[in-house]
mmCIF file with all atom_site columns, C-alpha atoms (C1' of nucleotides) in Angstrom:
data_model
loop_
_atom_site.group_PDB
_atom_site.id
_atom_site.type_symbol
_atom_site.label_atom_id
_atom_site.label_alt_id
_atom_site.label_comp_id
_atom_site.label_asym_id
_atom_site.label_entity_id
_atom_site.label_seq_id
_atom_site.pdbx_PDB_ins_code
_atom_site.Cartn_x
_atom_site.Cartn_y
_atom_site.Cartn_z
_atom_site.occupancy
_atom_site.B_iso_or_equiv
_atom_site.pdbx_formal_charge
_atom_site.auth_seq_id
_atom_site.auth_comp_id
_atom_site.auth_asym_id
_atom_site.auth_atom_id
_atom_site.pdbx_PDB_model_num
ATOM 1   C CA    . MET A 1 1   ? -203.966 34.432 -51.280 1.00 82.00 ? 291 MET A CA    1
ATOM 2   C CA    . SER A 1 2   ? -204.911 35.541 -54.711 1.00 90.00 ? 292 SER A CA    1
ATOM 3   C CA    . TRP A 1 3   ? -203.130 37.412 -57.412 1.00 93.00 ? 293 TRP A CA    1
ATOM 4   C CA    . THR A 1 4   ? -204.273 40.922 -56.826 1.00 93.00 ? 294 THR A CA    1
ATOM 5   C CA    . GLU A 1 5   ? -202.968 43.582 -59.105 1.00 91.00 ? 295 GLU A CA    1
ATOM 6   C CA    . GLU A 1 6   ? -200.590 44.795 -56.500 1.00 90.00 ? 296 GLU A CA    1
ATOM 7   C CA    . ARG A 1 7   ? -199.144 41.383 -55.978 1.00 92.00 ? 297 ARG A CA    1
ATOM 8   C CA    . VAL A 1 8   ? -198.860 40.805 -59.686 1.00 93.00 ? 298 VAL A CA    1
ATOM 9   C CA    . GLU A 1 9   ? -197.093 44.088 -60.057 1.00 92.00 ? 299 GLU A CA    1
ATOM 10  C CA    . LEU A 1 10  ? -194.647 43.304 -57.352 1.00 91.00 ? 300 LEU A CA    1
ATOM 11  C CA    . LEU A 1 11  ? -194.141 39.969 -58.986 1.00 92.00 ? 301 LEU A CA    1
ATOM 12  C CA    . LYS A 1 12  ? -193.414 41.560 -62.324 1.00 91.00 ? 302 LYS A CA    1
ATOM 13  C CA    . LYS A 1 13  ? -191.140 44.098 -60.786 1.00 90.00 ? 303 LYS A CA    1
ATOM 14  C CA    . MET A 1 14  ? -189.098 41.627 -58.840 1.00 88.00 ? 304 MET A CA    1
ATOM 15  C CA    . TRP A 1 15  ? -188.995 39.154 -61.677 1.00 90.00 ? 305 TRP A CA    1
ATOM 16  C CA    . ASN A 1 16  ? -187.635 41.753 -64.008 1.00 85.00 ? 306 ASN A CA    1
ATOM 17  C CA    . GLU A 1 17  ? -185.175 42.778 -61.370 1.00 79.00 ? 307 GLU A CA    1
ATOM 18  C CA    . GLY A 1 18  ? -183.796 39.337 -61.595 1.00 81.00 ? 308 GLY A CA    1
ATOM 19  C CA    . GLN A 1 19  ? -185.058 38.098 -58.280 1.00 84.00 ? 309 GLN A CA    1
ATOM 20  C CA    . SER A 1 20  ? -185.529 34.393 -58.066 1.00 88.00 ? 310 SER A CA    1
ATOM 21  C CA    . ALA A 1 21  ? -188.948 32.847 -57.846 1.00 93.00 ? 311 ALA A CA    1
ATOM 22  C CA    . SER A 1 22  ? -188.348 31.747 -54.299 1.00 91.00 ? 312 SER A CA    1
ATOM 23  C CA    . GLN A 1 23  ? -187.267 35.186 -53.238 1.00 88.00 ? 313 GLN A CA    1
ATOM 24  C CA    . ILE A 1 24  ? -190.342 36.652 -54.802 1.00 93.00 ? 314 ILE A CA    1
ATOM 25  C CA    . ALA A 1 25  ? -192.488 34.057 -53.108 1.00 93.00 ? 315 ALA A CA    1
ATOM 26  C CA    . LYS A 1 26  ? -191.024 34.952 -49.746 1.00 87.00 ? 316 LYS A CA    1
ATOM 27  C CA    . GLU A 1 27  ? -191.574 38.598 -50.359 1.00 86.00 ? 317 GLU A CA    1
ATOM 28  C CA    . LEU A 1 28  ? -195.167 38.120 -51.403 1.00 89.00 ? 318 LEU A CA    1
ATOM 29  C CA    . GLY A 1 29  ? -195.936 35.617 -48.753 1.00 85.00 ? 319 GLY A CA    1
ATOM 30  C CA    . GLY A 1 30  ? -198.723 33.106 -48.942 1.00 88.00 ? 320 GLY A CA    1
ATOM 31  C CA    . VAL A 1 31  ? -197.387 31.598 -52.102 1.00 93.00 ? 321 VAL A CA    1
ATOM 32  C CA    . THR A 1 32  ? -194.725 29.131 -53.001 1.00 94.00 ? 322 THR A CA    1
ATOM 33  C CA    . ARG A 1 33  ? -192.065 29.602 -55.579 1.00 93.00 ? 323 ARG A CA    1
ATOM 34  C CA    . ASN A 1 34  ? -194.010 27.211 -57.761 1.00 95.00 ? 324 ASN A CA    1
ATOM 35  C CA    . ALA A 1 35  ? -196.962 29.511 -57.629 1.00 96.00 ? 325 ALA A CA    1
ATOM 36  C CA    . VAL A 1 36  ? -194.750 32.369 -58.613 1.00 95.00 ? 326 VAL A CA    1
ATOM 37  C CA    . ILE A 1 37  ? -193.235 30.498 -61.499 1.00 95.00 ? 327 ILE A CA    1
ATOM 38  C CA    . GLY A 1 38  ? -196.614 29.317 -62.631 1.00 95.00 ? 328 GLY A CA    1
ATOM 39  C CA    . LYS A 1 39  ? -197.913 32.860 -62.578 1.00 95.00 ? 329 LYS A CA    1
ATOM 40  C CA    . VAL A 1 40  ? -194.867 34.126 -64.359 1.00 94.00 ? 330 VAL A CA    1
ATOM 41  C CA    . HIS A 1 41  ? -195.512 31.736 -67.172 1.00 92.00 ? 331 HIS A CA    1
ATOM 42  C CA    . ARG A 1 42  ? -199.165 32.511 -67.346 1.00 92.00 ? 332 ARG A CA    1
ATOM 43  C CA    . LEU A 1 43  ? -198.287 36.150 -67.570 1.00 91.00 ? 333 LEU A CA    1
ATOM 44  C CA    . GLY A 1 44  ? -196.039 35.228 -70.407 1.00 89.00 ? 334 GLY A CA    1
ATOM 45  C CA    . LEU A 1 45  ? -192.949 36.854 -69.002 1.00 82.00 ? 335 LEU A CA    1
ATOM 46  C CA    . SER A 1 46  ? -190.852 33.795 -68.638 1.00 74.00 ? 336 SER A CA    1
ATOM 47  C CA    . ASN A 1 47  ? -187.739 35.267 -70.114 1.00 71.00 ? 337 ASN A CA    1
ATOM 48  C CA    . ARG A 1 48  ? -187.128 38.228 -67.943 1.00 63.00 ? 338 ARG A CA    1
ATOM 49  C CA    . GLY A 1 49  ? -184.990 41.081 -68.994 1.00 56.00 ? 339 GLY A CA    1
ATOM 50  C CA    . ALA A 1 50  ? -185.015 39.860 -72.551 1.00 54.00 ? 340 ALA A CA    1
ATOM 51  C CA    . ALA A 1 51  ? -187.935 42.046 -73.374 1.00 49.00 ? 341 ALA A CA    1
ATOM 52  C CA    . THR A 1 52  ? -189.256 40.267 -76.370 1.00 44.00 ? 342 THR A CA    1
ATOM 53  C CA    . PRO A 1 53  ? -192.955 40.825 -75.978 1.00 41.00 ? 343 PRO A CA    1
ATOM 54  C CA    . ALA A 1 54  ? -194.047 41.421 -79.522 1.00 37.00 ? 344 ALA A CA    1
ATOM 55  C CA    . GLY A 1 55  ? -192.859 38.919 -82.039 1.00 35.00 ? 345 GLY A CA    1
ATOM 56  C CA    . ASN A 1 56  ? -189.255 39.857 -81.975 1.00 38.00 ? 346 ASN A CA    1
ATOM 57  C CA    . PRO A 1 57  ? -186.638 37.940 -83.861 1.00 39.00 ? 347 PRO A CA    1
ATOM 58  C CA    . ALA A 1 58  ? -185.461 36.397 -80.683 1.00 37.00 ? 348 ALA A CA    1
ATOM 59  C CA    . PRO A 1 59  ? -181.730 36.420 -80.260 1.00 39.00 ? 349 PRO A CA    1
ATOM 60  C CA    . LYS A 1 60  ? -180.352 33.000 -80.820 1.00 35.00 ? 350 LYS A CA    1
ATOM 61  C CA    . SER A 1 61  ? -178.077 33.112 -77.868 1.00 35.00 ? 351 SER A CA    1
ATOM 62  C CA    . GLU A 1 62  ? -179.277 33.742 -74.394 1.00 36.00 ? 352 GLU A CA    1
ATOM 63  C CA    . GLU A 1 63  ? -176.776 34.756 -71.867 1.00 36.00 ? 353 GLU A CA    1
ATOM 64  C CA    . LYS A 1 64  ? -176.927 38.005 -70.036 1.00 37.00 ? 354 LYS A CA    1
ATOM 65  C CA    . PRO A 1 65  ? -179.149 40.187 -72.134 1.00 40.00 ? 355 PRO A CA    1
ATOM 66  C CA    . ALA A 1 66  ? -179.792 42.610 -69.328 1.00 37.00 ? 356 ALA A CA    1
ATOM 67  C CA    . LYS A 1 67  ? -176.284 43.675 -68.655 1.00 38.00 ? 357 LYS A CA    1
ATOM 68  C CA    . PRO A 1 68  ? -175.206 46.588 -70.783 1.00 41.00 ? 358 PRO A CA    1
ATOM 69  C CA    . ALA A 1 69  ? -171.885 47.666 -69.428 1.00 37.00 ? 359 ALA A CA    1
ATOM 70  C CA    . GLU A 1 70  ? -169.702 45.620 -67.215 1.00 39.00 ? 360 GLU A CA    1
ATOM 71  C CA    . ALA A 1 71  ? -166.220 45.192 -68.456 1.00 39.00 ? 361 ALA A CA    1
ATOM 72  C CA    . PRO A 1 72  ? -164.192 43.860 -65.580 1.00 41.00 ? 362 PRO A CA    1
ATOM 73  C CA    . ARG A 1 73  ? -160.954 45.662 -66.247 1.00 40.00 ? 363 ARG A CA    1
ATOM 74  C CA    . PRO A 1 74  ? -158.556 43.776 -64.068 1.00 39.00 ? 364 PRO A CA    1
ATOM 75  C CA    . GLU A 1 75  ? -156.341 46.784 -64.146 1.00 37.00 ? 365 GLU A CA    1
ATOM 76  C CA    . ALA A 1 76  ? -159.021 49.377 -64.090 1.00 37.00 ? 366 ALA A CA    1
ATOM 77  C CA    . GLN A 1 77  ? -159.802 49.504 -60.433 1.00 38.00 ? 367 GLN A CA    1
ATOM 78  C CA    . PRO A 1 78  ? -159.645 46.296 -58.552 1.00 40.00 ? 368 PRO A CA    1
ATOM 79  C CA    . ALA A 1 79  ? -158.453 48.661 -55.901 1.00 40.00 ? 369 ALA A CA    1
ATOM 80  C CA    . PRO A 1 80  ? -160.325 47.526 -52.854 1.00 41.00 ? 370 PRO A CA    1
ATOM 81  C CA    . GLU A 1 81  ? -160.022 50.148 -50.202 1.00 39.00 ? 371 GLU A CA    1
ATOM 82  C CA    . PRO A 1 82  ? -157.304 51.942 -48.406 1.00 40.00 ? 372 PRO A CA    1
ATOM 83  C CA    . GLN A 1 83  ? -157.000 50.393 -45.005 1.00 38.00 ? 373 GLN A CA    1
ATOM 84  C CA    . PRO A 1 84  ? -157.170 53.002 -42.307 1.00 38.00 ? 374 PRO A CA    1
ATOM 85  C CA    . GLU A 1 85  ? -155.432 50.745 -39.869 1.00 37.00 ? 375 GLU A CA    1
ATOM 86  C CA    . PRO A 1 86  ? -153.718 47.411 -39.909 1.00 38.00 ? 376 PRO A CA    1
ATOM 87  C CA    . ALA A 1 87  ? -156.894 46.291 -38.217 1.00 38.00 ? 377 ALA A CA    1
ATOM 88  C CA    . GLU A 1 88  ? -158.179 42.791 -38.391 1.00 41.00 ? 378 GLU A CA    1
ATOM 89  C CA    . PRO A 1 89  ? -157.842 41.368 -41.858 1.00 43.00 ? 379 PRO A CA    1
ATOM 90  C CA    . ALA A 1 90  ? -160.018 38.525 -42.844 1.00 44.00 ? 380 ALA A CA    1
ATOM 91  C CA    . GLU A 1 91  ? -161.673 35.720 -41.051 1.00 45.00 ? 381 GLU A CA    1
ATOM 92  C CA    . PRO A 1 92  ? -160.298 32.928 -39.006 1.00 42.00 ? 382 PRO A CA    1
ATOM 93  C CA    . ALA A 1 93  ? -158.986 30.692 -41.671 1.00 42.00 ? 383 ALA A CA    1
ATOM 94  C CA    . MET A 1 94  ? -158.334 28.080 -39.024 1.00 42.00 ? 384 MET A CA    1
ATOM 95  C CA    . ALA A 1 95  ? -158.270 24.608 -40.343 1.00 39.00 ? 385 ALA A CA    1
ATOM 96  C CA    . GLU A 1 96  ? -161.414 23.929 -42.222 1.00 39.00 ? 386 GLU A CA    1
ATOM 97  C CA    . ALA A 1 97  ? -164.255 24.318 -39.810 1.00 39.00 ? 387 ALA A CA    1
ATOM 98  C CA    . PRO A 1 98  ? -164.802 27.821 -38.575 1.00 41.00 ? 388 PRO A CA    1
ATOM 99  C CA    . ALA A 1 99  ? -167.069 26.670 -35.802 1.00 40.00 ? 389 ALA A CA    1
ATOM 100 C CA    . ALA A 1 100 ? -170.053 26.740 -38.031 1.00 39.00 ? 390 ALA A CA    1
ATOM 101 C CA    . GLU A 1 101 ? -173.185 26.696 -35.983 1.00 40.00 ? 391 GLU A CA    1
ATOM 102 C CA    . MET A 1 102 ? -174.142 29.440 -33.622 1.00 42.00 ? 392 MET A CA    1
ATOM 103 C CA    . ASP A 1 103 ? -177.801 30.116 -33.242 1.00 42.00 ? 393 ASP A CA    1
ATOM 104 C CA    . GLU A 1 104 ? -176.903 33.683 -32.859 1.00 41.00 ? 394 GLU A CA    1
ATOM 105 C CA    . PRO A 1 105 ? -178.052 35.929 -35.656 1.00 42.00 ? 395 PRO A CA    1
ATOM 106 C CA    . ALA A 1 106 ? -174.761 37.647 -35.309 1.00 42.00 ? 396 ALA A CA    1
ATOM 107 C CA    . THR A 1 107 ? -172.448 35.254 -36.947 1.00 44.00 ? 397 THR A CA    1
ATOM 108 C CA    . ALA A 1 108 ? -170.838 37.801 -39.155 1.00 44.00 ? 398 ALA A CA    1
ATOM 109 C CA    . PRO A 1 109 ? -167.382 39.188 -38.920 1.00 48.00 ? 399 PRO A CA    1
ATOM 110 C CA    . ALA A 1 110 ? -168.938 42.398 -37.779 1.00 46.00 ? 400 ALA A CA    1
ATOM 111 C CA    . ARG A 1 111 ? -166.228 44.394 -36.203 1.00 45.00 ? 401 ARG A CA    1
ATOM 112 C CA    . LYS A 1 112 ? -167.271 46.837 -33.597 1.00 48.00 ? 402 LYS A CA    1
ATOM 113 C CA    . THR A 1 113 ? -164.384 48.962 -34.527 1.00 49.00 ? 403 THR A CA    1
ATOM 114 C CA    . ILE A 1 114 ? -164.804 52.359 -33.050 1.00 50.00 ? 404 ILE A CA    1
ATOM 115 C CA    . VAL A 1 115 ? -163.885 54.079 -36.200 1.00 50.00 ? 405 VAL A CA    1
ATOM 116 C CA    . PRO A 1 116 ? -164.638 57.758 -36.577 1.00 50.00 ? 406 PRO A CA    1
ATOM 117 C CA    . ALA A 1 117 ? -167.274 57.248 -39.226 1.00 51.00 ? 407 ALA A CA    1
ATOM 118 C CA    . GLY A 1 118 ? -165.638 59.533 -41.646 1.00 48.00 ? 408 GLY A CA    1
ATOM 119 C CA    . GLN A 1 119 ? -164.856 57.657 -44.788 1.00 47.00 ? 409 GLN A CA    1
ATOM 120 C CA    . PRO A 1 120 ? -162.670 54.721 -43.936 1.00 49.00 ? 410 PRO A CA    1
ATOM 121 C CA    . LEU A 1 121 ? -164.277 51.336 -44.295 1.00 48.00 ? 411 LEU A CA    1
ATOM 122 C CA    . PRO A 1 122 ? -162.875 49.030 -41.684 1.00 47.00 ? 412 PRO A CA    1
ATOM 123 C CA    . PRO A 1 123 ? -164.972 45.883 -42.007 1.00 51.00 ? 413 PRO A CA    1
ATOM 124 C CA    . GLN A 1 124 ? -163.893 45.275 -45.526 1.00 50.00 ? 414 GLN A CA    1
ATOM 125 C CA    . PRO A 1 125 ? -161.578 42.430 -46.362 1.00 50.00 ? 415 PRO A CA    1
ATOM 126 C CA    . SER A 1 126 ? -158.798 44.937 -46.414 1.00 51.00 ? 416 SER A CA    1
ATOM 127 C CA    . ALA A 1 127 ? -156.540 44.235 -49.292 1.00 52.00 ? 417 ALA A CA    1
ATOM 128 C CA    . ASN A 1 128 ? -153.945 41.882 -48.108 1.00 56.00 ? 418 ASN A CA    1
ATOM 129 C CA    . GLU A 1 129 ? -152.429 39.506 -50.517 1.00 67.00 ? 419 GLU A CA    1
ATOM 130 C CA    . ILE A 1 130 ? -155.745 38.058 -51.430 1.00 70.00 ? 420 ILE A CA    1
ATOM 131 C CA    . SER A 1 131 ? -156.281 37.367 -55.071 1.00 74.00 ? 421 SER A CA    1
ATOM 132 C CA    . PRO A 1 132 ? -157.115 40.628 -56.757 1.00 75.00 ? 422 PRO A CA    1
ATOM 133 C CA    . GLU A 1 133 ? -159.570 38.526 -58.586 1.00 75.00 ? 423 GLU A CA    1
ATOM 134 C CA    . ALA A 1 134 ? -161.391 37.551 -55.464 1.00 78.00 ? 424 ALA A CA    1
ATOM 135 C CA    . LEU A 1 135 ? -161.513 41.138 -54.355 1.00 81.00 ? 425 LEU A CA    1
ATOM 136 C CA    . ALA A 1 136 ? -162.823 42.266 -57.683 1.00 79.00 ? 426 ALA A CA    1
ATOM 137 C CA    . LYS A 1 137 ? -165.423 39.595 -57.479 1.00 80.00 ? 427 LYS A CA    1
ATOM 138 C CA    . VAL A 1 138 ? -166.489 40.864 -54.116 1.00 84.00 ? 428 VAL A CA    1
ATOM 139 C CA    . SER A 1 139 ? -166.920 44.442 -55.174 1.00 83.00 ? 429 SER A CA    1
ATOM 140 C CA    . GLU A 1 140 ? -168.825 43.198 -58.126 1.00 77.00 ? 430 GLU A CA    1
ATOM 141 C CA    . VAL A 1 141 ? -171.067 40.937 -56.154 1.00 82.00 ? 431 VAL A CA    1
ATOM 142 C CA    . GLU A 1 142 ? -171.899 43.674 -53.731 1.00 83.00 ? 432 GLU A CA    1
ATOM 143 C CA    . LYS A 1 143 ? -173.954 45.276 -56.417 1.00 76.00 ? 433 LYS A CA    1
ATOM 144 C CA    . LYS A 1 144 ? -176.159 42.260 -56.553 1.00 77.00 ? 434 LYS A CA    1
ATOM 145 C CA    . ALA A 1 145 ? -176.299 41.804 -52.824 1.00 86.00 ? 435 ALA A CA    1
ATOM 146 C CA    . ARG A 1 146 ? -179.699 41.481 -51.314 1.00 80.00 ? 436 ARG A CA    1
ATOM 147 C CA    . LYS A 1 147 ? -178.741 43.981 -48.665 1.00 82.00 ? 437 LYS A CA    1
ATOM 148 C CA    . LEU A 1 148 ? -180.328 42.177 -45.804 1.00 83.00 ? 438 LEU A CA    1
ATOM 149 C CA    . THR A 1 149 ? -180.625 43.378 -42.293 1.00 84.00 ? 439 THR A CA    1
ATOM 150 C CA    . LEU A 1 150 ? -179.351 41.421 -39.364 1.00 84.00 ? 440 LEU A CA    1
ATOM 151 C CA    . MET A 1 151 ? -182.762 39.923 -38.720 1.00 78.00 ? 441 MET A CA    1
ATOM 152 C CA    . GLU A 1 152 ? -183.242 38.826 -42.270 1.00 76.00 ? 442 GLU A CA    1
ATOM 153 C CA    . LEU A 1 153 ? -180.248 36.607 -42.266 1.00 82.00 ? 443 LEU A CA    1
ATOM 154 C CA    . THR A 1 154 ? -180.843 32.897 -42.370 1.00 80.00 ? 444 THR A CA    1
ATOM 155 C CA    . GLU A 1 155 ? -178.670 29.857 -42.338 1.00 78.00 ? 445 GLU A CA    1
ATOM 156 C CA    . ARG A 1 156 ? -178.441 30.082 -46.071 1.00 81.00 ? 446 ARG A CA    1
ATOM 157 C CA    . THR A 1 157 ? -177.769 33.762 -46.606 1.00 88.00 ? 447 THR A CA    1
ATOM 158 C CA    . CYS A 1 158 ? -174.331 35.215 -46.852 1.00 90.00 ? 448 CYS A CA    1
ATOM 159 C CA    . LYS A 1 159 ? -173.493 36.948 -43.618 1.00 90.00 ? 449 LYS A CA    1
ATOM 160 C CA    . TRP A 1 160 ? -170.804 39.171 -44.983 1.00 91.00 ? 450 TRP A CA    1
ATOM 161 C CA    . PRO A 1 161 ? -171.223 42.697 -43.674 1.00 91.00 ? 451 PRO A CA    1
ATOM 162 C CA    . VAL A 1 162 ? -170.925 45.589 -46.034 1.00 89.00 ? 452 VAL A CA    1
ATOM 163 C CA    . GLY A 1 163 ? -170.539 49.186 -45.138 1.00 87.00 ? 453 GLY A CA    1
ATOM 164 C CA    . ASP A 1 164 ? -170.083 50.914 -41.864 1.00 86.00 ? 454 ASP A CA    1
ATOM 165 C CA    . PRO A 1 165 ? -172.077 49.493 -38.971 1.00 84.00 ? 455 PRO A CA    1
ATOM 166 C CA    . ALA A 1 166 ? -172.113 52.958 -37.495 1.00 88.00 ? 456 ALA A CA    1
ATOM 167 C CA    . THR A 1 167 ? -174.123 54.335 -40.340 1.00 89.00 ? 457 THR A CA    1
ATOM 168 C CA    . GLU A 1 168 ? -177.349 53.594 -42.128 1.00 84.00 ? 458 GLU A CA    1
ATOM 169 C CA    . ASP A 1 169 ? -175.346 52.408 -45.047 1.00 85.00 ? 459 ASP A CA    1
ATOM 170 C CA    . PHE A 1 170 ? -174.794 49.020 -43.589 1.00 89.00 ? 460 PHE A CA    1
ATOM 171 C CA    . TRP A 1 171 ? -176.127 45.673 -44.663 1.00 88.00 ? 461 TRP A CA    1
ATOM 172 C CA    . PHE A 1 172 ? -175.367 42.051 -45.138 1.00 89.00 ? 462 PHE A CA    1
ATOM 173 C CA    . CYS A 1 173 ? -174.651 40.495 -48.462 1.00 89.00 ? 463 CYS A CA    1
ATOM 174 C CA    . GLY A 1 174 ? -177.479 38.007 -48.214 1.00 87.00 ? 464 GLY A CA    1
ATOM 175 C CA    . LEU A 1 175 ? -176.735 36.076 -51.351 1.00 86.00 ? 465 LEU A CA    1
ATOM 176 C CA    . PRO A 1 176 ? -177.005 32.313 -51.232 1.00 82.00 ? 466 PRO A CA    1
ATOM 177 C CA    . VAL A 1 177 ? -174.240 30.850 -49.151 1.00 84.00 ? 467 VAL A CA    1
ATOM 178 C CA    . GLN A 1 178 ? -171.854 28.215 -50.242 1.00 78.00 ? 468 GLN A CA    1
ATOM 179 C CA    . PRO A 1 179 ? -173.193 25.075 -48.659 1.00 72.00 ? 469 PRO A CA    1
ATOM 180 C CA    . GLY A 1 180 ? -171.507 24.624 -45.329 1.00 72.00 ? 470 GLY A CA    1
ATOM 181 C CA    . LYS A 1 181 ? -170.033 28.093 -45.301 1.00 81.00 ? 471 LYS A CA    1
ATOM 182 C CA    . PRO A 1 182 ? -171.374 31.264 -43.770 1.00 87.00 ? 472 PRO A CA    1
ATOM 183 C CA    . TYR A 1 183 ? -170.712 33.295 -46.875 1.00 89.00 ? 473 TYR A CA    1
ATOM 184 C CA    . CYS A 1 184 ? -171.513 33.329 -50.528 1.00 88.00 ? 474 CYS A CA    1
ATOM 185 C CA    . GLU A 1 185 ? -168.974 32.179 -53.022 1.00 82.00 ? 475 GLU A CA    1
ATOM 186 C CA    . ALA A 1 186 ? -167.389 35.549 -53.541 1.00 85.00 ? 476 ALA A CA    1
ATOM 187 C CA    . HIS A 1 187 ? -167.057 36.288 -49.878 1.00 88.00 ? 477 HIS A CA    1
ATOM 188 C CA    . VAL A 1 188 ? -165.820 32.856 -49.028 1.00 84.00 ? 478 VAL A CA    1
ATOM 189 C CA    . GLY A 1 189 ? -163.024 33.710 -51.387 1.00 81.00 ? 479 GLY A CA    1
ATOM 190 C CA    . VAL A 1 190 ? -161.822 36.581 -49.296 1.00 84.00 ? 480 VAL A CA    1
ATOM 191 C CA    . ALA A 1 191 ? -162.884 35.323 -45.920 1.00 83.00 ? 481 ALA A CA    1
ATOM 192 C CA    . PHE A 1 192 ? -160.898 32.155 -45.988 1.00 76.00 ? 482 PHE A CA    1
ATOM 193 C CA    . GLN A 1 193 ? -157.412 32.941 -46.956 1.00 69.00 ? 483 GLN A CA    1
ATOM 194 C CA    . PRO A 1 194 ? -155.276 30.220 -48.392 1.00 63.00 ? 484 PRO A CA    1
ATOM 195 C CA    . MET A 1 195 ? -153.294 30.495 -45.193 1.00 62.00 ? 485 MET A CA    1
ATOM 196 C CA    . SER A 1 196 ? -150.330 32.033 -46.809 1.00 58.00 ? 486 SER A CA    1
ATOM 197 C CA    . SER A 1 197 ? -148.543 35.096 -45.601 1.00 57.00 ? 487 SER A CA    1
ATOM 198 C CA    . ARG A 1 198 ? -150.266 34.532 -42.371 1.00 56.00 ? 488 ARG A CA    1
ATOM 199 C CA    . ARG A 1 199 ? -147.614 33.328 -40.103 1.00 59.00 ? 489 ARG A CA    1
ATOM 200 C CA    . ASP A 1 200 ? -147.232 36.505 -38.141 1.00 61.00 ? 490 ASP A CA    1
ATOM 201 C CA    . ARG A 1 201 ? -148.757 34.486 -35.369 1.00 55.00 ? 491 ARG A CA    1
ATOM 202 C CA    . ARG A 1 202 ? -145.608 33.282 -33.763 1.00 56.00 ? 492 ARG A CA    1
ATOM 203 C CA    . ARG A 1 203 ? -147.301 32.047 -30.605 1.00 44.00 ? 493 ARG A CA    1
ATOM 204 C "C1'" . DC  B 2 1   ? -177.507 19.080 -50.227 1.00 94.10 ? 558 DC  B "C1'" 1
ATOM 205 C "C1'" . DC  B 2 2   ? -178.615 23.538 -51.602 1.00 94.10 ? 559 DC  B "C1'" 1
ATOM 206 C "C1'" . DC  B 2 3   ? -180.681 25.972 -55.291 1.00 94.10 ? 560 DC  B "C1'" 1
ATOM 207 C "C1'" . DT  B 2 4   ? -182.744 27.483 -60.151 1.00 94.10 ? 561 DT  B "C1'" 1
ATOM 208 C "C1'" . DG  B 2 5   ? -186.708 27.747 -63.688 1.00 94.10 ? 562 DG  B "C1'" 1
ATOM 209 C "C1'" . DA  B 2 6   ? -190.000 24.741 -66.775 1.00 94.10 ? 563 DA  B "C1'" 1
ATOM 210 C "C1'" . DT  B 2 7   ? -193.809 21.731 -67.405 1.00 94.10 ? 564 DT  B "C1'" 1
ATOM 211 C "C1'" . DT  B 2 8   ? -197.624 19.017 -66.483 1.00 94.10 ? 565 DT  B "C1'" 1
ATOM 212 C "C1'" . DC  B 2 9   ? -202.161 18.322 -65.066 1.00 94.10 ? 566 DC  B "C1'" 1
ATOM 213 C "C1'" . DG  B 2 10  ? -205.919 17.783 -61.530 1.00 94.10 ? 567 DG  B "C1'" 1
ATOM 214 C "C1'" . DC  B 2 11  ? -208.460 21.052 -59.407 1.00 94.10 ? 568 DC  B "C1'" 1
ATOM 215 C "C1'" . DG  C 3 1   ? -206.470 30.502 -63.565 1.00 94.10 ? 34  DG  C "C1'" 1
ATOM 216 C "C1'" . DC  C 3 2   ? -204.069 28.198 -60.030 1.00 94.10 ? 35  DC  C "C1'" 1
ATOM 217 C "C1'" . DG  C 3 3   ? -200.157 25.742 -58.005 1.00 94.10 ? 36  DG  C "C1'" 1
ATOM 218 C "C1'" . DA  C 3 4   ? -198.226 21.040 -56.214 1.00 94.10 ? 37  DA  C "C1'" 1
ATOM 219 C "C1'" . DA  C 3 5   ? -195.693 17.667 -58.153 1.00 94.10 ? 38  DA  C "C1'" 1
ATOM 220 C "C1'" . DT  C 3 6   ? -192.458 16.704 -61.058 1.00 94.10 ? 39  DT  C "C1'" 1
ATOM 221 C "C1'" . DC  C 3 7   ? -188.761 17.371 -64.229 1.00 94.10 ? 40  DC  C "C1'" 1
ATOM 222 C "C1'" . DA  C 3 8   ? -184.212 19.047 -65.661 1.00 94.10 ? 41  DA  C "C1'" 1
ATOM 223 C "C1'" . DG  C 3 9   ? -180.415 21.258 -64.551 1.00 94.10 ? 42  DG  C "C1'" 1
ATOM 224 C "C1'" . DG  C 3 10  ? -176.350 23.972 -61.627 1.00 94.10 ? 43  DG  C "C1'" 1
#
DNA sequence: CCCTGATTCGC
DNA sequence: GCGAATCAGG
């Protein structure tokens, strides 16, 4: 494979979108993440987002230059979602091991709830007594989600479903999973409850 | 272990 | 110019 203009453009686009080199490499195909990084450097766009092409008095601190507004107001609207029904809350918190491996692509908590696709969002973590923080983190992370389809999921992509499976507006988080877990950090936070207020199971 | 980008250097 | 190997870090 060679760096055609199209490929370079896609590279630039994705790089500036904040995609990682490996993700870009996968997307392009035929190249490794090293190739991507190498190209990125040769193109001279190593510091993405921080558009400092022409001799600009580079900012001394580098943090999140490409993030204009994002003030996590803990009291602004951590409001998750109104639960339509008591439904199924989170995931099996079990002990520690949620029966990890299943070669099935469908390892997600996808509920086949027959909800009248109107506006309720059943598969969400439904606000329980989970840390409002964790919930806020989830809604925040969903913006950065890779929005993968079922087939795009791998052993290392977060399998948290977002949206209504009955509509087109459905996808999987897809962010890097927490090693050993089926979800990314944010979703692990809501999926595995600290096992409190969970004793309704009086077997 | 998984991942990230950065650099080097033979090709 | 290219990218594998390596480095440095999370």
